Amino acid sequence: DAGVTQSPTHLIKTRGQQVTLRCSPKSGHDTVSWYQQALGQGPQFIFQYYEEEERQRGNFPDRFSGHQFPNYSSELNVNALLLGDSALYLCASSSFGTGRATNEKLFFGSGTQLSVL
Amino acid sequence: DQQVKQNSPSLSVQEGRISILNCDYTNSMFDYFLWYKKYPAEGPTFLISISSIKDKNEDGRFTVFLNKSAKHLSLHIVPSQPGDSAVYFCAARKGGNQGGKLIFGQGTELSVKP
């Protein structure tokens, strides 16, 4: 049973560029959340996707956008990269069940380490 | 505004002894709390959780205690093992937000020495 997979594992970009990160949820899961973890900090919620729609959003600017595909996989896009966007980006999956989340225990991928130079 | 705080960035414990990791929160709307463990180069993995209607939850060597009046929770690991060395995050969720946004603390790095 494959867990949450993320690609790429590492990425180096320069300021002003755009980046796309990818995530495949754990088998049987239909909800994907994205978190940003800066060095020495805990993960911070970016947004959550369910049924191909953004359901919740954290305190992140519009430069951060996402998408969920019919197979439940997801992408995180960041435009106009800033030095401060350098962080570990974590994808987490869960099961929303019958319209009400039944699994509180998010399953995380190993993350994508983004460095902005 | 840091709603979930782990004030100890690191903790060192001898193998076989008890490890106690602490977490404080400020938002009384939180109704569910979780602990995650993170090894280097891996994503966080779920460890144990507790609902706000309880004050204690046990799972093997791990016990979480919740003191709602003090807005404080703690994770006890007994006995501690070298394999427990990792970064531990507490996280909280607001009521009515099932499966949604978790708010994490900054983490505590636990080192268990043989």
Short mmCIF file of C-alpha atoms in Angstrom, two decimals:
data_model
loop_
_atom_site.label_atom_id
_atom_site.label_comp_id
_atom_site.label_asym_id
_atom_site.label_seq_id
_atom_site.Cartn_x
_atom_site.Cartn_y
_atom_site.Cartn_z
CA ASP A 1 0.00 0.00 0.00
CA ALA A 2 1.77 3.14 -1.22
CA GLY A 3 1.72 6.02 1.18
CA VAL A 4 1.73 9.68 0.23
CA THR A 5 4.26 10.36 -2.50
CA GLN A 6 5.67 13.75 -3.39
CA SER A 7 7.87 14.92 -6.23
CA PRO A 8 10.42 16.22 -6.63
CA THR A 9 12.28 15.67 -3.34
CA HIS A 10 14.50 18.71 -3.82
CA LEU A 11 14.24 21.78 -5.99
CA ILE A 12 16.36 24.90 -6.47
CA LYS A 13 14.81 28.01 -8.03
CA THR A 14 15.70 31.69 -8.30
CA ARG A 15 13.63 34.64 -7.18
CA GLY A 16 10.74 35.49 -9.47
CA GLN A 17 10.45 32.01 -10.94
CA GLN A 18 7.45 29.74 -10.68
CA VAL A 19 7.39 26.22 -9.24
CA THR A 20 5.00 23.26 -9.30
CA LEU A 21 5.07 20.54 -6.67
CA ARG A 22 3.18 17.28 -6.98
CA CYS A 23 1.50 14.90 -4.57
CA SER A 24 -0.25 11.54 -4.81
CA PRO A 25 -2.38 10.70 -1.78
CA LYS A 26 -2.40 7.44 0.10
CA SER A 27 -4.55 4.76 -1.52
CA GLY A 28 -8.19 5.22 -0.47
CA HIS A 29 -7.79 8.87 0.48
CA ASP A 30 -9.63 11.64 -1.34
CA THR A 31 -8.50 14.80 0.45
CA VAL A 32 -5.16 16.53 0.10
CA SER A 33 -3.75 19.28 2.29
CA TRP A 34 -0.55 21.23 1.76
CA TYR A 35 1.69 22.57 4.52
CA GLN A 36 4.80 24.73 4.52
CA GLN A 37 7.47 24.02 7.11
CA ALA A 38 10.13 26.67 7.50
CA LEU A 39 13.39 25.78 9.22
CA GLY A 40 12.91 25.39 12.97
CA GLN A 41 9.14 25.82 12.75
CA GLY A 42 6.13 23.56 12.69
CA PRO A 43 4.14 22.94 9.51
CA GLN A 44 1.80 25.77 8.50
CA PHE A 45 -1.43 25.03 6.65
CA ILE A 46 -1.59 26.39 3.10
CA PHE A 47 -4.84 24.90 1.75
CA GLN A 48 -6.91 21.76 1.39
CA TYR A 49 -8.51 20.18 -1.68
CA TYR A 50 -11.48 17.86 -1.81
CA GLU A 51 -13.57 16.97 -4.86
CA GLU A 52 -11.21 19.06 -6.98
CA GLU A 53 -12.06 22.24 -5.10
CA GLU A 54 -10.18 24.32 -2.57
CA ARG A 55 -12.12 23.81 0.67
CA GLN A 56 -10.03 25.66 3.21
CA ARG A 57 -7.16 28.12 2.97
CA GLY A 58 -4.58 29.31 5.44
CA ASN A 59 -2.93 32.70 5.63
CA PHE A 60 -0.96 32.50 2.40
CA PRO A 61 -0.98 34.99 -0.51
CA ASP A 62 -2.59 34.32 -3.87
CA ARG A 63 0.85 33.46 -5.27
CA PHE A 64 0.15 30.05 -3.77
CA SER A 65 -2.40 28.11 -5.76
CA GLY A 66 -3.33 24.51 -6.20
CA HIS A 67 -5.23 21.96 -8.11
CA GLN A 68 -6.69 18.54 -7.50
CA PHE A 69 -7.22 16.04 -10.28
CA PRO A 70 -9.98 13.42 -10.68
CA ASN A 71 -7.58 10.72 -9.42
CA TYR A 72 -7.21 12.79 -6.18
CA SER A 73 -3.58 13.74 -6.87
CA SER A 74 -2.72 17.38 -6.36
CA GLU A 75 -0.35 20.13 -7.38
CA LEU A 76 0.89 23.15 -5.48
CA ASN A 77 1.97 26.12 -7.58
CA VAL A 78 3.92 29.08 -6.30
CA ASN A 79 4.42 32.11 -8.54
CA ALA A 80 6.91 34.97 -8.27
CA LEU A 81 9.09 33.09 -5.80
CA LEU A 82 10.59 34.99 -2.89
CA LEU A 83 13.58 34.05 -0.77
CA GLY A 84 11.17 33.53 2.12
CA ASP A 85 9.41 30.75 0.21
CA SER A 86 12.39 28.50 0.88
CA ALA A 87 10.97 25.70 3.01
CA LEU A 88 9.92 22.07 3.16
CA TYR A 89 6.55 21.65 1.49
CA LEU A 90 4.52 18.78 2.90
CA CYS A 91 1.52 17.12 1.37
CA ALA A 92 -0.91 15.27 3.63
CA SER A 93 -3.83 13.08 2.70
CA SER A 94 -6.93 11.98 4.54
CA SER A 95 -10.36 10.54 3.89
CA PHE A 96 -13.33 12.85 3.91
CA GLY A 97 -15.77 9.97 4.13
CA THR A 98 -19.42 10.61 3.55
CA GLY A 99 -19.23 14.39 3.52
CA ARG A 100 -17.77 14.49 6.99
CA ALA A 101 -14.12 13.86 7.61
CA THR A 102 -13.66 10.52 9.30
CA ASN A 103 -9.93 10.43 9.56
CA GLU A 104 -8.26 13.08 11.63
CA LYS A 105 -4.89 11.47 11.36
CA LEU A 106 -3.27 13.07 8.38
CA PHE A 107 -0.75 10.95 6.51
CA PHE A 108 2.19 13.02 5.36
CA GLY A 109 4.58 12.58 2.49
CA SER A 110 8.32 13.11 2.93
CA GLY A 111 8.06 16.58 1.42
CA THR A 112 9.73 18.68 -1.24
CA GLN A 113 12.63 20.82 -0.07
CA LEU A 114 12.46 24.08 -2.02
CA SER A 115 15.40 26.45 -2.03
CA VAL A 116 14.98 29.90 -3.56
CA LEU A 117 18.23 31.69 -4.39
CA ASP B 1 -0.05 34.76 16.61
CA GLN B 2 1.26 31.40 17.77
CA GLN B 3 -1.85 29.55 18.94
CA VAL B 4 0.03 26.33 19.72
CA LYS B 5 3.34 26.60 21.51
CA GLN B 6 6.03 24.13 22.41
CA ASN B 7 8.38 26.14 24.56
CA SER B 8 11.14 23.56 24.81
CA PRO B 9 13.03 23.26 21.54
CA SER B 10 14.95 20.25 22.79
CA LEU B 11 14.89 17.57 25.47
CA SER B 12 17.49 14.96 26.40
CA VAL B 13 16.52 11.83 28.34
CA GLN B 14 18.30 8.65 29.40
CA GLU B 15 17.09 5.38 27.90
CA GLY B 16 14.49 3.70 30.11
CA ARG B 17 13.45 6.93 31.81
CA ILE B 18 10.30 8.95 31.20
CA SER B 19 10.15 11.64 28.49
CA ILE B 20 7.65 14.44 29.01
CA LEU B 21 6.94 16.80 26.13
CA ASN B 22 4.76 19.82 26.75
CA CYS B 23 2.45 21.91 24.63
CA ASP B 24 0.35 24.99 25.41
CA TYR B 25 -2.46 26.47 23.38
CA THR B 26 -4.39 29.70 23.49
CA ASN B 27 -7.58 29.06 21.51
CA SER B 28 -10.43 27.59 23.58
CA MET B 29 -12.17 26.57 20.32
CA PHE B 30 -9.70 23.72 19.80
CA ASP B 31 -11.47 20.40 20.32
CA TYR B 32 -8.97 17.81 19.11
CA PHE B 33 -5.26 17.48 19.69
CA LEU B 34 -2.65 15.29 18.05
CA TRP B 35 1.00 14.45 18.42
CA TYR B 36 3.20 13.75 15.41
CA LYS B 37 6.74 12.42 15.31
CA LYS B 38 9.20 13.42 12.59
CA TYR B 39 12.49 11.79 11.66
CA PRO B 40 14.96 13.62 9.39
CA ALA B 41 14.13 13.39 5.68
CA GLU B 42 10.70 11.94 6.45
CA GLY B 43 7.25 13.44 6.79
CA PRO B 44 5.57 13.66 10.20
CA THR B 45 3.85 10.45 11.31
CA PHE B 46 0.82 10.33 13.57
CA LEU B 47 1.51 9.17 17.10
CA ILE B 48 -1.50 9.68 19.35
CA SER B 49 -4.50 11.98 19.70
CA ILE B 50 -7.02 13.13 22.27
CA SER B 51 -10.45 14.67 22.09
CA SER B 52 -11.26 17.64 24.31
CA ILE B 53 -13.93 15.59 26.08
CA LYS B 54 -11.18 13.40 27.58
CA ASP B 55 -8.26 14.17 29.84
CA LYS B 56 -6.09 11.14 29.09
CA ASN B 57 -5.43 8.74 26.25
CA GLU B 58 -2.97 5.84 26.27
CA ASP B 59 -1.41 3.80 23.50
CA GLY B 60 1.33 1.46 24.62
CA ARG B 61 4.30 3.47 25.87
CA PHE B 62 2.65 6.76 24.89
CA THR B 63 0.15 8.70 26.99
CA VAL B 64 -1.28 12.12 26.27
CA PHE B 65 -2.75 14.24 29.04
CA LEU B 66 -5.03 17.21 28.45
CA ASN B 67 -5.68 19.96 31.01
CA LYS B 68 -8.32 22.19 29.43
CA SER B 69 -8.45 24.71 32.24
CA ALA B 70 -4.73 25.32 31.85
CA LYS B 71 -4.86 24.94 28.05
CA HIS B 72 -2.00 22.50 28.32
CA LEU B 73 -1.27 19.05 27.00
CA SER B 74 1.66 16.76 27.51
CA LEU B 75 3.00 13.58 25.94
CA HIS B 76 4.58 10.99 28.20
CA ILE B 77 6.81 8.27 26.79
CA VAL B 78 7.61 5.45 29.21
CA PRO B 79 10.10 3.86 28.97
CA SER B 80 12.00 6.00 26.49
CA GLN B 81 14.00 4.20 23.81
CA PRO B 82 16.79 5.45 21.52
CA GLY B 83 14.45 4.94 18.54
CA ASP B 84 12.17 7.58 20.02
CA SER B 85 14.77 10.24 19.19
CA ALA B 86 12.96 12.55 16.76
CA VAL B 87 11.19 15.90 16.57
CA TYR B 88 7.75 15.84 18.17
CA PHE B 89 5.01 18.24 17.10
CA CYS B 90 1.74 18.85 18.86
CA ALA B 91 -1.16 19.99 16.70
CA ALA B 92 -4.68 21.23 17.34
CA ARG B 93 -7.92 21.50 15.39
CA LYS B 94 -10.83 23.86 15.86
CA GLY B 95 -14.27 22.46 16.49
CA GLY B 96 -16.44 21.87 13.45
CA ASN B 97 -13.38 21.53 11.28
CA GLN B 98 -13.15 17.79 10.99
CA GLY B 99 -10.40 16.63 8.69
CA GLY B 100 -9.36 20.18 8.09
CA LYS B 101 -6.68 22.57 9.10
CA LEU B 102 -4.30 21.53 11.83
CA ILE B 103 -2.30 24.15 13.72
CA PHE B 104 1.13 22.91 14.73
CA GLY B 105 3.54 23.91 17.44
CA GLN B 106 7.20 24.59 16.68
CA GLY B 107 8.33 21.13 17.69
CA THR B 108 10.54 19.64 20.42
CA GLU B 109 13.58 17.61 19.48
CA LEU B 110 13.85 14.59 21.77
CA SER B 111 17.16 12.84 22.19
CA VAL B 112 17.15 9.51 24.05
CA LYS B 113 20.66 8.49 25.08
CA PRO B 114 21.61 4.82 25.57
#
